[in-house]
Coordinates of N, CA and C in Angstrom, one line a residue:
A1 N 17.8 -25.5 38.2 CA 16.5 -26.2 39.0 C 15.3 -26.0 38.1
E2 N 14.3 -26.8 38.1 CA 13.1 -26.7 37.3 C 12.2 -25.7 38.0
S3 N 11.4 -25.1 37.3 CA 10.5 -24.2 37.7 C 8.9 -24.5 36.9
A4 N 8.1 -24.1 38.0 CA 6.6 -24.2 37.5 C 6.1 -23.2 36.6
S5 N 7.0 -22.1 36.2 CA 6.6 -21.1 35.3 C 7.7 -20.7 34.6
L6 N 7.4 -20.5 33.2 CA 8.5 -20.5 32.2 C 8.2 -19.1 31.4
N7 N 9.3 -18.3 31.1 CA 9.3 -17.2 30.3 C 9.1 -17.8 28.7
L8 N 8.9 -17.0 27.8 CA 8.5 -17.3 26.5 C 9.8 -18.1 25.8
K9 N 11.1 -17.7 26.2 CA 12.1 -18.2 25.7 C 12.4 -19.7 26.2
Q10 N 12.2 -19.7 27.6 CA 12.1 -21.2 28.2 C 11.2 -22.0 27.6
L11 N 10.0 -21.6 27.5 CA 9.0 -22.4 26.9 C 9.3 -22.9 25.5
Y12 N 9.9 -22.0 24.8 CA 10.3 -22.2 23.3 C 11.4 -23.3 23.3
E13 N 12.4 -23.1 24.3 CA 13.3 -24.1 24.3 C 12.8 -25.6 24.7
K14 N 11.9 -25.5 25.5 CA 11.4 -26.8 26.2 C 10.7 -27.5 25.0
C15 N 9.8 -26.8 24.2 CA 9.0 -27.3 23.1 C 10.1 -27.8 22.0
A16 N 11.2 -27.0 21.8 CA 12.1 -27.3 20.6 C 12.9 -28.5 21.0
R17 N 13.3 -28.7 22.4 CA 14.0 -29.8 23.0 C 13.1 -31.1 22.7
D18 N 11.9 -30.8 23.1 CA 11.0 -32.1 23.2 C 10.7 -32.6 21.6
Q19 N 10.6 -31.7 20.7 CA 10.4 -31.8 19.3 C 11.7 -32.5 18.8
L20 N 12.8 -32.0 19.1 CA 14.0 -32.7 18.8 C 14.2 -34.0 19.1
Q21 N 13.8 -34.3 20.4 CA 14.0 -35.8 20.9 C 13.1 -36.4 20.3
N22 N 11.7 -36.1 19.8 CA 10.8 -36.9 19.0 C 11.4 -37.1 17.5
N23 N 12.4 -36.4 17.0 CA 12.5 -36.5 15.6 C 13.7 -37.4 15.5
D24 N 13.8 -38.4 14.5 CA 14.9 -39.2 14.4 C 16.1 -38.6 13.8
N25 N 16.0 -37.5 13.1 CA 17.0 -36.9 12.1 C 17.8 -35.7 12.9
N26 N 18.0 -36.1 14.3 CA 18.7 -35.2 15.1 C 20.1 -35.3 14.7
D27 N 20.7 -34.3 14.2 CA 22.2 -34.2 13.9 C 23.1 -34.0 14.9
G28 N 22.8 -33.9 16.2 CA 23.5 -33.6 17.1 C 24.0 -32.1 17.4
K29 N 23.3 -31.1 16.6 CA 23.7 -29.8 16.7 C 22.9 -29.2 18.0
D30 N 23.6 -28.2 18.7 CA 23.1 -27.7 19.8 C 21.8 -26.9 19.4
N31 N 20.7 -27.2 20.4 CA 19.5 -26.4 20.0 C 19.6 -24.9 20.1
E32 N 20.4 -24.4 20.8 CA 20.5 -23.0 21.0 C 21.4 -22.3 19.8
D33 N 22.1 -23.0 19.1 CA 22.9 -22.5 18.1 C 22.0 -22.4 17.0
N34 N 21.0 -23.1 16.8 CA 20.1 -23.1 15.5 C 19.2 -21.7 15.4
E35 N 19.5 -21.1 14.3 CA 18.8 -19.9 14.0 C 17.1 -19.9 14.1
D36 N 16.7 -21.3 13.7 CA 15.3 -21.3 13.9 C 14.6 -21.3 15.1
N37 N 15.5 -21.4 16.3 CA 15.0 -21.4 17.5 C 15.3 -20.1 18.4
K38 N 15.3 -19.1 17.4 CA 15.5 -17.7 18.2 C 14.0 -17.1 18.2
I39 N 13.8 -16.4 19.4 CA 12.6 -15.7 19.7 C 12.4 -14.3 18.9
D40 N 11.5 -14.1 18.3 CA 11.5 -12.8 17.5 C 10.8 -11.8 18.5
E41 N 11.8 -11.1 19.5 CA 11.2 -10.2 20.5 C 10.7 -9.0 20.0
A42 N 11.2 -8.6 18.7 CA 10.4 -7.4 18.2 C 9.0 -7.5 17.9
T43 N 8.7 -8.6 17.6 CA 7.2 -8.9 17.3 C 6.4 -9.6 18.6
L44 N 7.0 -10.3 19.3 CA 6.3 -10.7 20.5 C 6.5 -10.1 21.9
G45 N 7.5 -9.1 21.8 CA 7.9 -8.5 23.1 C 8.9 -9.4 23.9
R46 N 9.3 -8.7 25.0 CA 10.2 -9.5 25.6 C 9.9 -10.7 26.3
A47 N 10.9 -11.6 26.0 CA 10.5 -13.0 26.6 C 10.2 -13.0 28.2
K48 N 10.9 -12.1 28.9 CA 10.7 -12.2 30.4 C 9.4 -11.4 30.6
S49 N 8.5 -10.8 29.8 CA 7.2 -10.3 29.9 C 6.2 -11.5 30.1
Y50 N 6.5 -12.6 29.7 CA 5.8 -13.8 29.6 C 5.8 -14.6 31.0
S51 N 4.9 -15.0 31.5 CA 5.0 -16.1 32.5 C 4.0 -17.1 32.3
I52 N 4.4 -18.3 31.7 CA 3.6 -19.5 31.3 C 3.8 -20.5 32.4
D53 N 2.5 -20.6 33.1 CA 2.5 -21.5 34.4 C 2.4 -22.9 33.8
L54 N 3.2 -23.9 34.2 CA 2.9 -25.1 33.8 C 2.0 -25.8 34.7
C55 N 1.6 -25.4 35.7 CA 0.7 -25.8 36.8 C -0.5 -24.7 36.9
P56 N -1.3 -24.6 36.1 CA -2.1 -23.3 36.2 C -2.9 -23.4 37.3
K57 N -3.2 -22.2 37.8 CA -4.0 -22.2 39.2 C -5.2 -21.1 38.8
F58 N -6.3 -21.6 38.6 CA -7.3 -20.8 38.4 C -8.5 -20.7 39.3
L59 N -9.0 -19.6 39.7 CA -9.9 -19.5 40.7 C -11.1 -19.1 40.0
M60 N -12.2 -19.9 40.0 CA -13.3 -19.5 39.2 C -14.1 -18.2 39.9
G61 N -14.6 -17.3 39.4 CA -14.9 -16.0 39.7 C -16.2 -16.1 40.9
C62 N -16.9 -17.3 40.9 CA -18.1 -17.6 41.8 C -17.6 -18.8 42.4
G63 N -16.6 -19.2 42.6 CA -16.3 -20.4 43.3 C -16.2 -20.3 44.7
D64 N -16.4 -21.3 45.5 CA -16.3 -21.4 47.1 C -14.9 -20.8 47.6
L65 N -14.1 -21.3 46.8 CA -12.6 -20.7 47.2 C -12.4 -19.3 47.2
V66 N -13.0 -18.7 46.1 CA -12.8 -17.2 45.9 C -13.8 -16.5 47.1
K67 N -14.7 -16.9 47.3 CA -15.8 -16.5 48.5 C -15.0 -16.5 49.8
M68 N -14.3 -17.8 50.3 CA -13.6 -17.8 51.3 C -12.4 -16.9 51.3
L69 N -11.7 -16.8 50.3 CA -10.5 -15.7 50.3 C -11.1 -14.2 50.6
I70 N -12.3 -13.8 50.0 CA -12.8 -12.5 50.3 C -13.2 -12.5 51.6
H71 N -13.8 -13.3 52.0 CA -14.3 -13.5 53.6 C -13.3 -13.4 54.5
T72 N -12.2 -14.0 54.3 CA -11.0 -14.0 55.3 C -10.1 -12.8 55.0
G73 N -10.2 -12.0 54.1 CA -9.6 -10.9 53.9 C -8.2 -10.9 53.5
V74 N -7.7 -12.2 52.8 CA -6.6 -12.5 52.4 C -6.4 -11.7 50.8
T75 N -7.6 -11.2 50.5 CA -7.5 -10.5 49.1 C -6.7 -9.1 49.3
R76 N -6.5 -8.7 50.5 CA -5.4 -7.5 50.8 C -4.0 -7.8 50.3
Y77 N -3.6 -9.1 50.3 CA -2.5 -9.5 49.8 C -2.2 -10.2 48.7
L78 N -3.2 -10.6 47.9 CA -3.2 -11.2 46.7 C -3.8 -10.2 45.5
D79 N -3.3 -10.6 44.4 CA -3.7 -9.7 43.2 C -4.7 -10.6 42.3
F80 N -5.8 -10.3 42.0 CA -6.5 -11.2 41.2 C -6.8 -10.5 39.8
Q81 N -6.7 -11.1 38.8 CA -6.7 -10.5 37.5 C -7.7 -11.5 36.4
C82 N -8.5 -10.8 35.7 CA -9.2 -11.6 34.6 C -8.1 -12.0 33.5
I83 N -8.4 -13.2 32.9 CA -7.6 -13.7 32.0 C -8.1 -13.2 30.6
G84 N -7.2 -13.1 29.5 CA -8.0 -12.5 28.5 C -8.4 -13.7 27.5
G85 N -8.0 -15.0 28.1 CA -8.4 -16.1 27.0 C -7.7 -17.2 27.5
S86 N -8.1 -18.3 27.1 CA -7.4 -19.7 27.4 C -6.9 -20.3 26.1
Y87 N -5.5 -20.6 26.2 CA -4.8 -21.2 25.1 C -4.4 -22.7 25.2
I88 N -4.3 -23.3 24.1 CA -3.9 -24.6 24.0 C -2.8 -24.8 23.0
L89 N -1.7 -25.5 23.4 CA -0.7 -25.9 22.5 C -1.0 -27.2 21.9
S90 N -1.2 -27.1 20.5 CA -1.7 -28.2 19.8 C -0.6 -28.6 18.9
K91 N -0.6 -29.9 18.6 CA 0.3 -30.4 17.6 C -0.3 -30.4 16.2
E92 N 0.4 -30.1 15.3 CA -0.2 -29.8 13.7 C 0.2 -31.2 13.2
K93 N -0.3 -31.3 11.9 CA -0.1 -32.5 11.1 C 1.5 -32.8 10.9
D94 N 2.3 -31.7 10.8 CA 3.6 -31.8 10.3 C 4.5 -31.8 11.6
N95 N 3.9 -32.3 12.9 CA 4.6 -32.7 14.1 C 5.2 -31.1 14.7
K96 N 4.6 -30.0 14.1 CA 5.2 -28.8 14.8 C 3.9 -28.2 15.9
Y97 N 4.2 -27.4 16.7 CA 3.5 -26.9 17.7 C 2.7 -25.8 17.4
K98 N 1.5 -25.6 17.8 CA 0.9 -24.2 17.5 C 0.1 -23.5 18.7
L99 N 0.2 -22.5 19.0 CA -0.6 -22.0 20.2 C -2.1 -21.5 19.7
N100 N -3.1 -22.1 20.1 CA -4.4 -21.7 19.7 C -5.3 -21.1 20.9
E101 N -6.0 -20.3 20.6 CA -7.0 -19.8 21.6 C -8.2 -20.7 21.7
I102 N -8.7 -21.0 22.8 CA -9.7 -21.9 22.8 C -11.0 -21.2 22.7
P103 N -11.8 -21.7 21.6 CA -13.0 -20.9 21.2 C -14.0 -21.4 22.2
I104 N -14.6 -20.2 22.9 CA -15.7 -20.3 24.1 C -17.0 -19.4 23.8
T105 N -16.9 -18.8 22.6 CA -18.0 -18.1 22.1 C -18.3 -18.5 20.7
A106 N -19.4 -18.3 20.2 CA -19.8 -18.8 19.0 C -19.1 -18.0 18.1
K107 N -18.7 -16.6 18.2 CA -17.8 -15.8 17.2 C -16.5 -16.4 17.3
A108 N -15.6 -16.9 18.5 CA -14.6 -17.4 18.4 C -14.4 -18.8 17.8
V109 N -15.5 -19.6 17.6 CA -15.4 -20.9 17.0 C -15.2 -20.5 15.6
W110 N -15.7 -19.5 14.9 CA -15.7 -19.2 13.4 C -14.3 -18.8 13.1
N111 N -13.4 -18.3 14.1 CA -12.0 -17.8 14.0 C -11.0 -18.8 14.3
T112 N -11.3 -19.9 14.9 CA -10.2 -20.8 15.3 C -9.8 -21.8 14.1
S113 N -8.5 -22.1 14.2 CA -7.9 -23.1 13.3 C -8.1 -24.3 13.9
L114 N -8.5 -24.7 15.1 CA -8.6 -25.9 15.7 C -9.8 -27.0 15.0
L115 N -10.6 -26.3 14.3 CA -11.7 -27.0 13.8 C -11.9 -26.8 12.2
G116 N -12.3 -27.7 11.6 CA -12.6 -27.4 10.3 C -14.1 -26.9 10.1
Y117 N -14.4 -26.5 8.9 CA -15.9 -25.8 8.5 C -16.8 -26.6 9.4
M118 N -17.0 -27.8 8.9 CA -18.2 -28.7 9.6 C -18.1 -28.7 11.1
Q119 N -17.0 -29.0 11.5 CA -16.9 -29.2 13.0 C -17.3 -27.8 13.7
K120 N -16.8 -26.6 13.1 CA -17.2 -25.4 13.6 C -18.8 -25.2 13.6
M121 N -19.5 -25.5 12.6 CA -21.0 -25.4 12.5 C -21.4 -26.2 13.8
R122 N -21.0 -27.4 14.0 CA -21.5 -28.4 15.0 C -21.1 -28.0 16.4
Y123 N -19.8 -27.5 16.6 CA -19.4 -27.0 17.8 C -20.2 -25.7 18.2
K124 N -20.4 -24.9 17.4 CA -21.4 -23.6 17.6 C -22.7 -24.1 18.2
S125 N -23.5 -25.2 17.5 CA -24.6 -25.7 17.9 C -24.6 -26.2 19.4
F126 N -23.4 -26.9 19.6 CA -23.3 -27.7 20.9 C -23.2 -26.6 21.9
L127 N -22.3 -25.5 21.7 CA -22.1 -24.3 22.8 C -23.5 -23.7 23.0
M128 N -24.2 -23.3 21.8 CA -25.5 -22.5 22.1 C -26.4 -23.7 22.7
W129 N -26.3 -25.0 22.7 CA -27.3 -25.9 23.5 C -26.9 -25.7 24.9
I130 N -25.6 -25.9 25.2 CA -25.1 -25.7 26.6 C -25.5 -24.5 27.3
V131 N -25.4 -23.3 26.7 CA -25.8 -22.2 27.1 C -27.4 -22.2 27.5
G132 N -28.2 -22.9 26.6 CA -29.5 -22.8 26.9 C -29.9 -24.1 27.8
V133 N -29.2 -24.8 28.2 CA -29.7 -25.9 29.2 C -30.0 -25.5 30.4
D134 N -31.1 -25.8 31.0 CA -31.6 -25.8 32.3 C -31.6 -26.9 33.0
I135 N -30.7 -27.1 34.0 CA -30.8 -28.4 34.7 C -32.1 -28.9 35.1
N136 N -32.9 -28.1 35.6 CA -34.3 -28.3 36.1 C -35.4 -28.4 35.2
D137 N -35.2 -28.1 34.1 CA -36.2 -28.1 32.7 C -35.7 -29.1 31.7
K138 N -36.0 -30.3 31.8 CA -35.9 -31.4 30.7 C -36.1 -31.0 29.3
K139 N -37.0 -30.0 29.2 CA -37.4 -29.7 27.7 C -36.2 -29.0 27.0
T140 N -35.2 -28.5 27.9 CA -34.0 -27.7 27.2 C -33.1 -28.6 27.0
W141 N -33.2 -30.0 27.2 CA -32.1 -31.0 27.1 C -32.2 -31.5 25.5
K142 N -33.2 -31.1 24.8 CA -33.4 -31.6 23.5 C -33.6 -33.1 23.6
K143 N -32.8 -33.8 22.8 CA -32.9 -35.3 22.9 C -32.0 -36.0 23.9
C144 N -31.3 -35.2 24.5 CA -30.2 -35.8 25.4 C -30.8 -36.1 26.9
D145 N -30.5 -37.0 27.5 CA -30.8 -37.4 28.9 C -29.5 -37.4 29.9
L146 N -29.5 -35.9 30.5 CA -28.3 -35.5 31.1 C -28.1 -36.5 32.3
N147 N -29.2 -37.2 32.8 CA -28.9 -38.2 34.1 C -28.4 -39.4 33.7
N148 N -28.8 -39.9 32.4 CA -28.5 -41.1 32.1 C -27.3 -41.4 31.0
Q149 N -26.9 -40.2 30.4 CA -26.0 -40.4 29.2 C -24.6 -39.9 29.8
T150 N -23.5 -40.5 29.1 CA -22.3 -40.0 29.5 C -21.9 -38.8 28.6
M151 N -20.8 -38.1 28.8 CA -20.4 -37.0 27.9 C -20.0 -37.6 26.6
R152 N -19.5 -38.7 26.6 CA -19.0 -39.3 25.4 C -20.1 -39.4 24.5
E153 N -21.4 -39.8 25.1 CA -22.7 -40.0 24.3 C -23.3 -38.6 24.0
I154 N -23.0 -37.6 24.7 CA -23.4 -36.2 24.4 C -22.8 -35.7 23.3
Y155 N -21.2 -35.8 23.3 CA -20.4 -35.5 22.3 C -20.9 -36.1 20.9
K156 N -21.2 -37.5 21.0 CA -21.4 -38.1 19.9 C -22.7 -37.6 19.3
Y157 N -23.8 -37.4 20.2 CA -25.1 -36.7 19.7 C -24.8 -35.5 18.9
W158 N -24.2 -34.6 19.4 CA -23.7 -33.3 18.8 C -22.8 -33.5 17.6
K159 N -22.4 -34.6 17.3 CA -21.2 -35.0 16.5 C -20.0 -34.0 16.5
C160 N -19.8 -33.9 17.9 CA -18.6 -33.2 18.3 C -17.6 -34.3 19.1
N161 N -17.4 -35.2 18.5 CA -16.7 -36.5 19.1 C -15.4 -36.7 18.5
D162 N -14.8 -35.6 17.7 CA -13.5 -35.5 17.2 C -12.7 -35.4 18.3
E163 N -11.5 -36.0 18.4 CA -10.4 -36.0 19.7 C -10.0 -34.6 20.0
N164 N -9.8 -33.8 19.0 CA -9.4 -32.5 19.5 C -10.5 -31.6 20.0
V165 N -11.7 -31.8 19.7 CA -12.8 -31.1 20.2 C -13.0 -31.6 21.7
I166 N -13.0 -32.9 21.9 CA -13.0 -33.5 23.1 C -12.2 -33.1 24.3
N167 N -10.8 -33.1 23.7 CA -9.6 -32.7 24.6 C -9.8 -31.2 24.9
F168 N -10.1 -30.3 24.0 CA -10.0 -28.9 24.5 C -11.2 -28.6 25.2
T169 N -12.4 -29.2 24.8 CA -13.6 -28.8 25.4 C -13.5 -29.4 27.0
G170 N -13.1 -30.6 27.1 CA -13.1 -31.3 28.4 C -11.8 -30.4 29.3
H171 N -10.6 -30.5 28.7 CA -9.6 -30.0 29.6 C -9.5 -28.4 29.6
A172 N -9.6 -27.7 28.6 CA -9.4 -26.4 28.6 C -10.7 -25.5 29.0
V173 N -11.8 -25.9 28.6 CA -13.0 -25.3 28.7 C -13.6 -25.7 30.1
A174 N -13.8 -27.0 30.2 CA -14.7 -27.6 31.3 C -13.5 -27.9 32.6
L175 N -12.2 -27.7 32.2 CA -11.2 -27.9 33.4 C -11.2 -29.2 33.9
Y176 N -11.5 -30.3 33.3 CA -11.3 -31.8 33.9 C -9.8 -32.2 33.8
K177 N -9.5 -32.6 34.9 CA -8.0 -33.0 34.9 C -7.7 -34.3 34.0
N178 N -8.6 -35.1 33.9 CA -8.5 -36.3 33.2 C -9.6 -36.8 32.4
D179 N -9.7 -37.9 31.6 CA -10.7 -38.2 30.7 C -11.9 -39.0 31.5
N180 N -11.7 -39.2 32.7 CA -12.7 -40.0 33.5 C -14.2 -39.4 33.2
Y181 N -14.2 -38.1 33.2 CA -15.7 -37.5 33.0 C -16.4 -37.9 31.7
L182 N -15.6 -38.5 30.9 CA -16.4 -39.0 29.4 C -17.2 -40.2 29.7
D183 N -16.8 -41.2 30.6 CA -17.7 -42.3 30.8 C -18.2 -42.4 32.1
D184 N -18.3 -41.5 32.8 CA -19.1 -41.5 34.0 C -20.3 -40.5 34.0
K185 N -21.4 -41.4 34.0 CA -22.7 -40.5 34.0 C -22.9 -39.7 34.9
S186 N -22.4 -40.0 36.2 CA -22.5 -38.8 37.5 C -21.8 -37.5 37.0
L187 N -21.0 -37.6 36.1 CA -20.1 -36.3 36.0 C -20.7 -35.5 34.7
T188 N -21.8 -36.0 34.1 CA -22.4 -35.3 32.9 C -23.0 -34.0 33.4
I189 N -23.8 -34.0 34.6 CA -24.2 -32.9 35.2 C -23.3 -32.5 36.4
D190 N -22.1 -31.9 36.3 CA -21.2 -31.6 37.3 C -20.9 -30.0 37.3
W191 N -22.0 -29.5 37.7 CA -22.2 -27.9 37.5 C -22.3 -27.5 39.0

């Protein structure tokens, strides 16, 4: 039976299986017999120590759902934990997958391999602008008009319109489920 959560070995097997299906040079060898598909538990720890949720459930710290859960007392039966970071599985140029931490601070932007040098500088400026934006003070918007521009236009203004930047910013940082927010002016200020 399929599960919504995978341990590290199951995730690796799923990614390897998907990669083999995408490659034309599959010679029919069993995926599990290949030495390249073994998990190095000495380095990574036990595979069962990981639980990668295929359907992540995040409750934002100041969200209405969290307030309701606290108010109803259900927190006596649930455990809440802070997450150490958000990660994205990205496809590299050689069609292999790499797990990257989503850069959400200026320091993290400089350490990520998701962006090239010039993209890092632009993304840092973009993040700093976002932090400084006050919805009620149009002076903080710089040359952007958050009431009349789409997010696609905002990305273009900040020269952050690379597909990778848009994908991880929109989906991993802002937690949008689809790309509708890119062209919908009403979602530019969706705070």
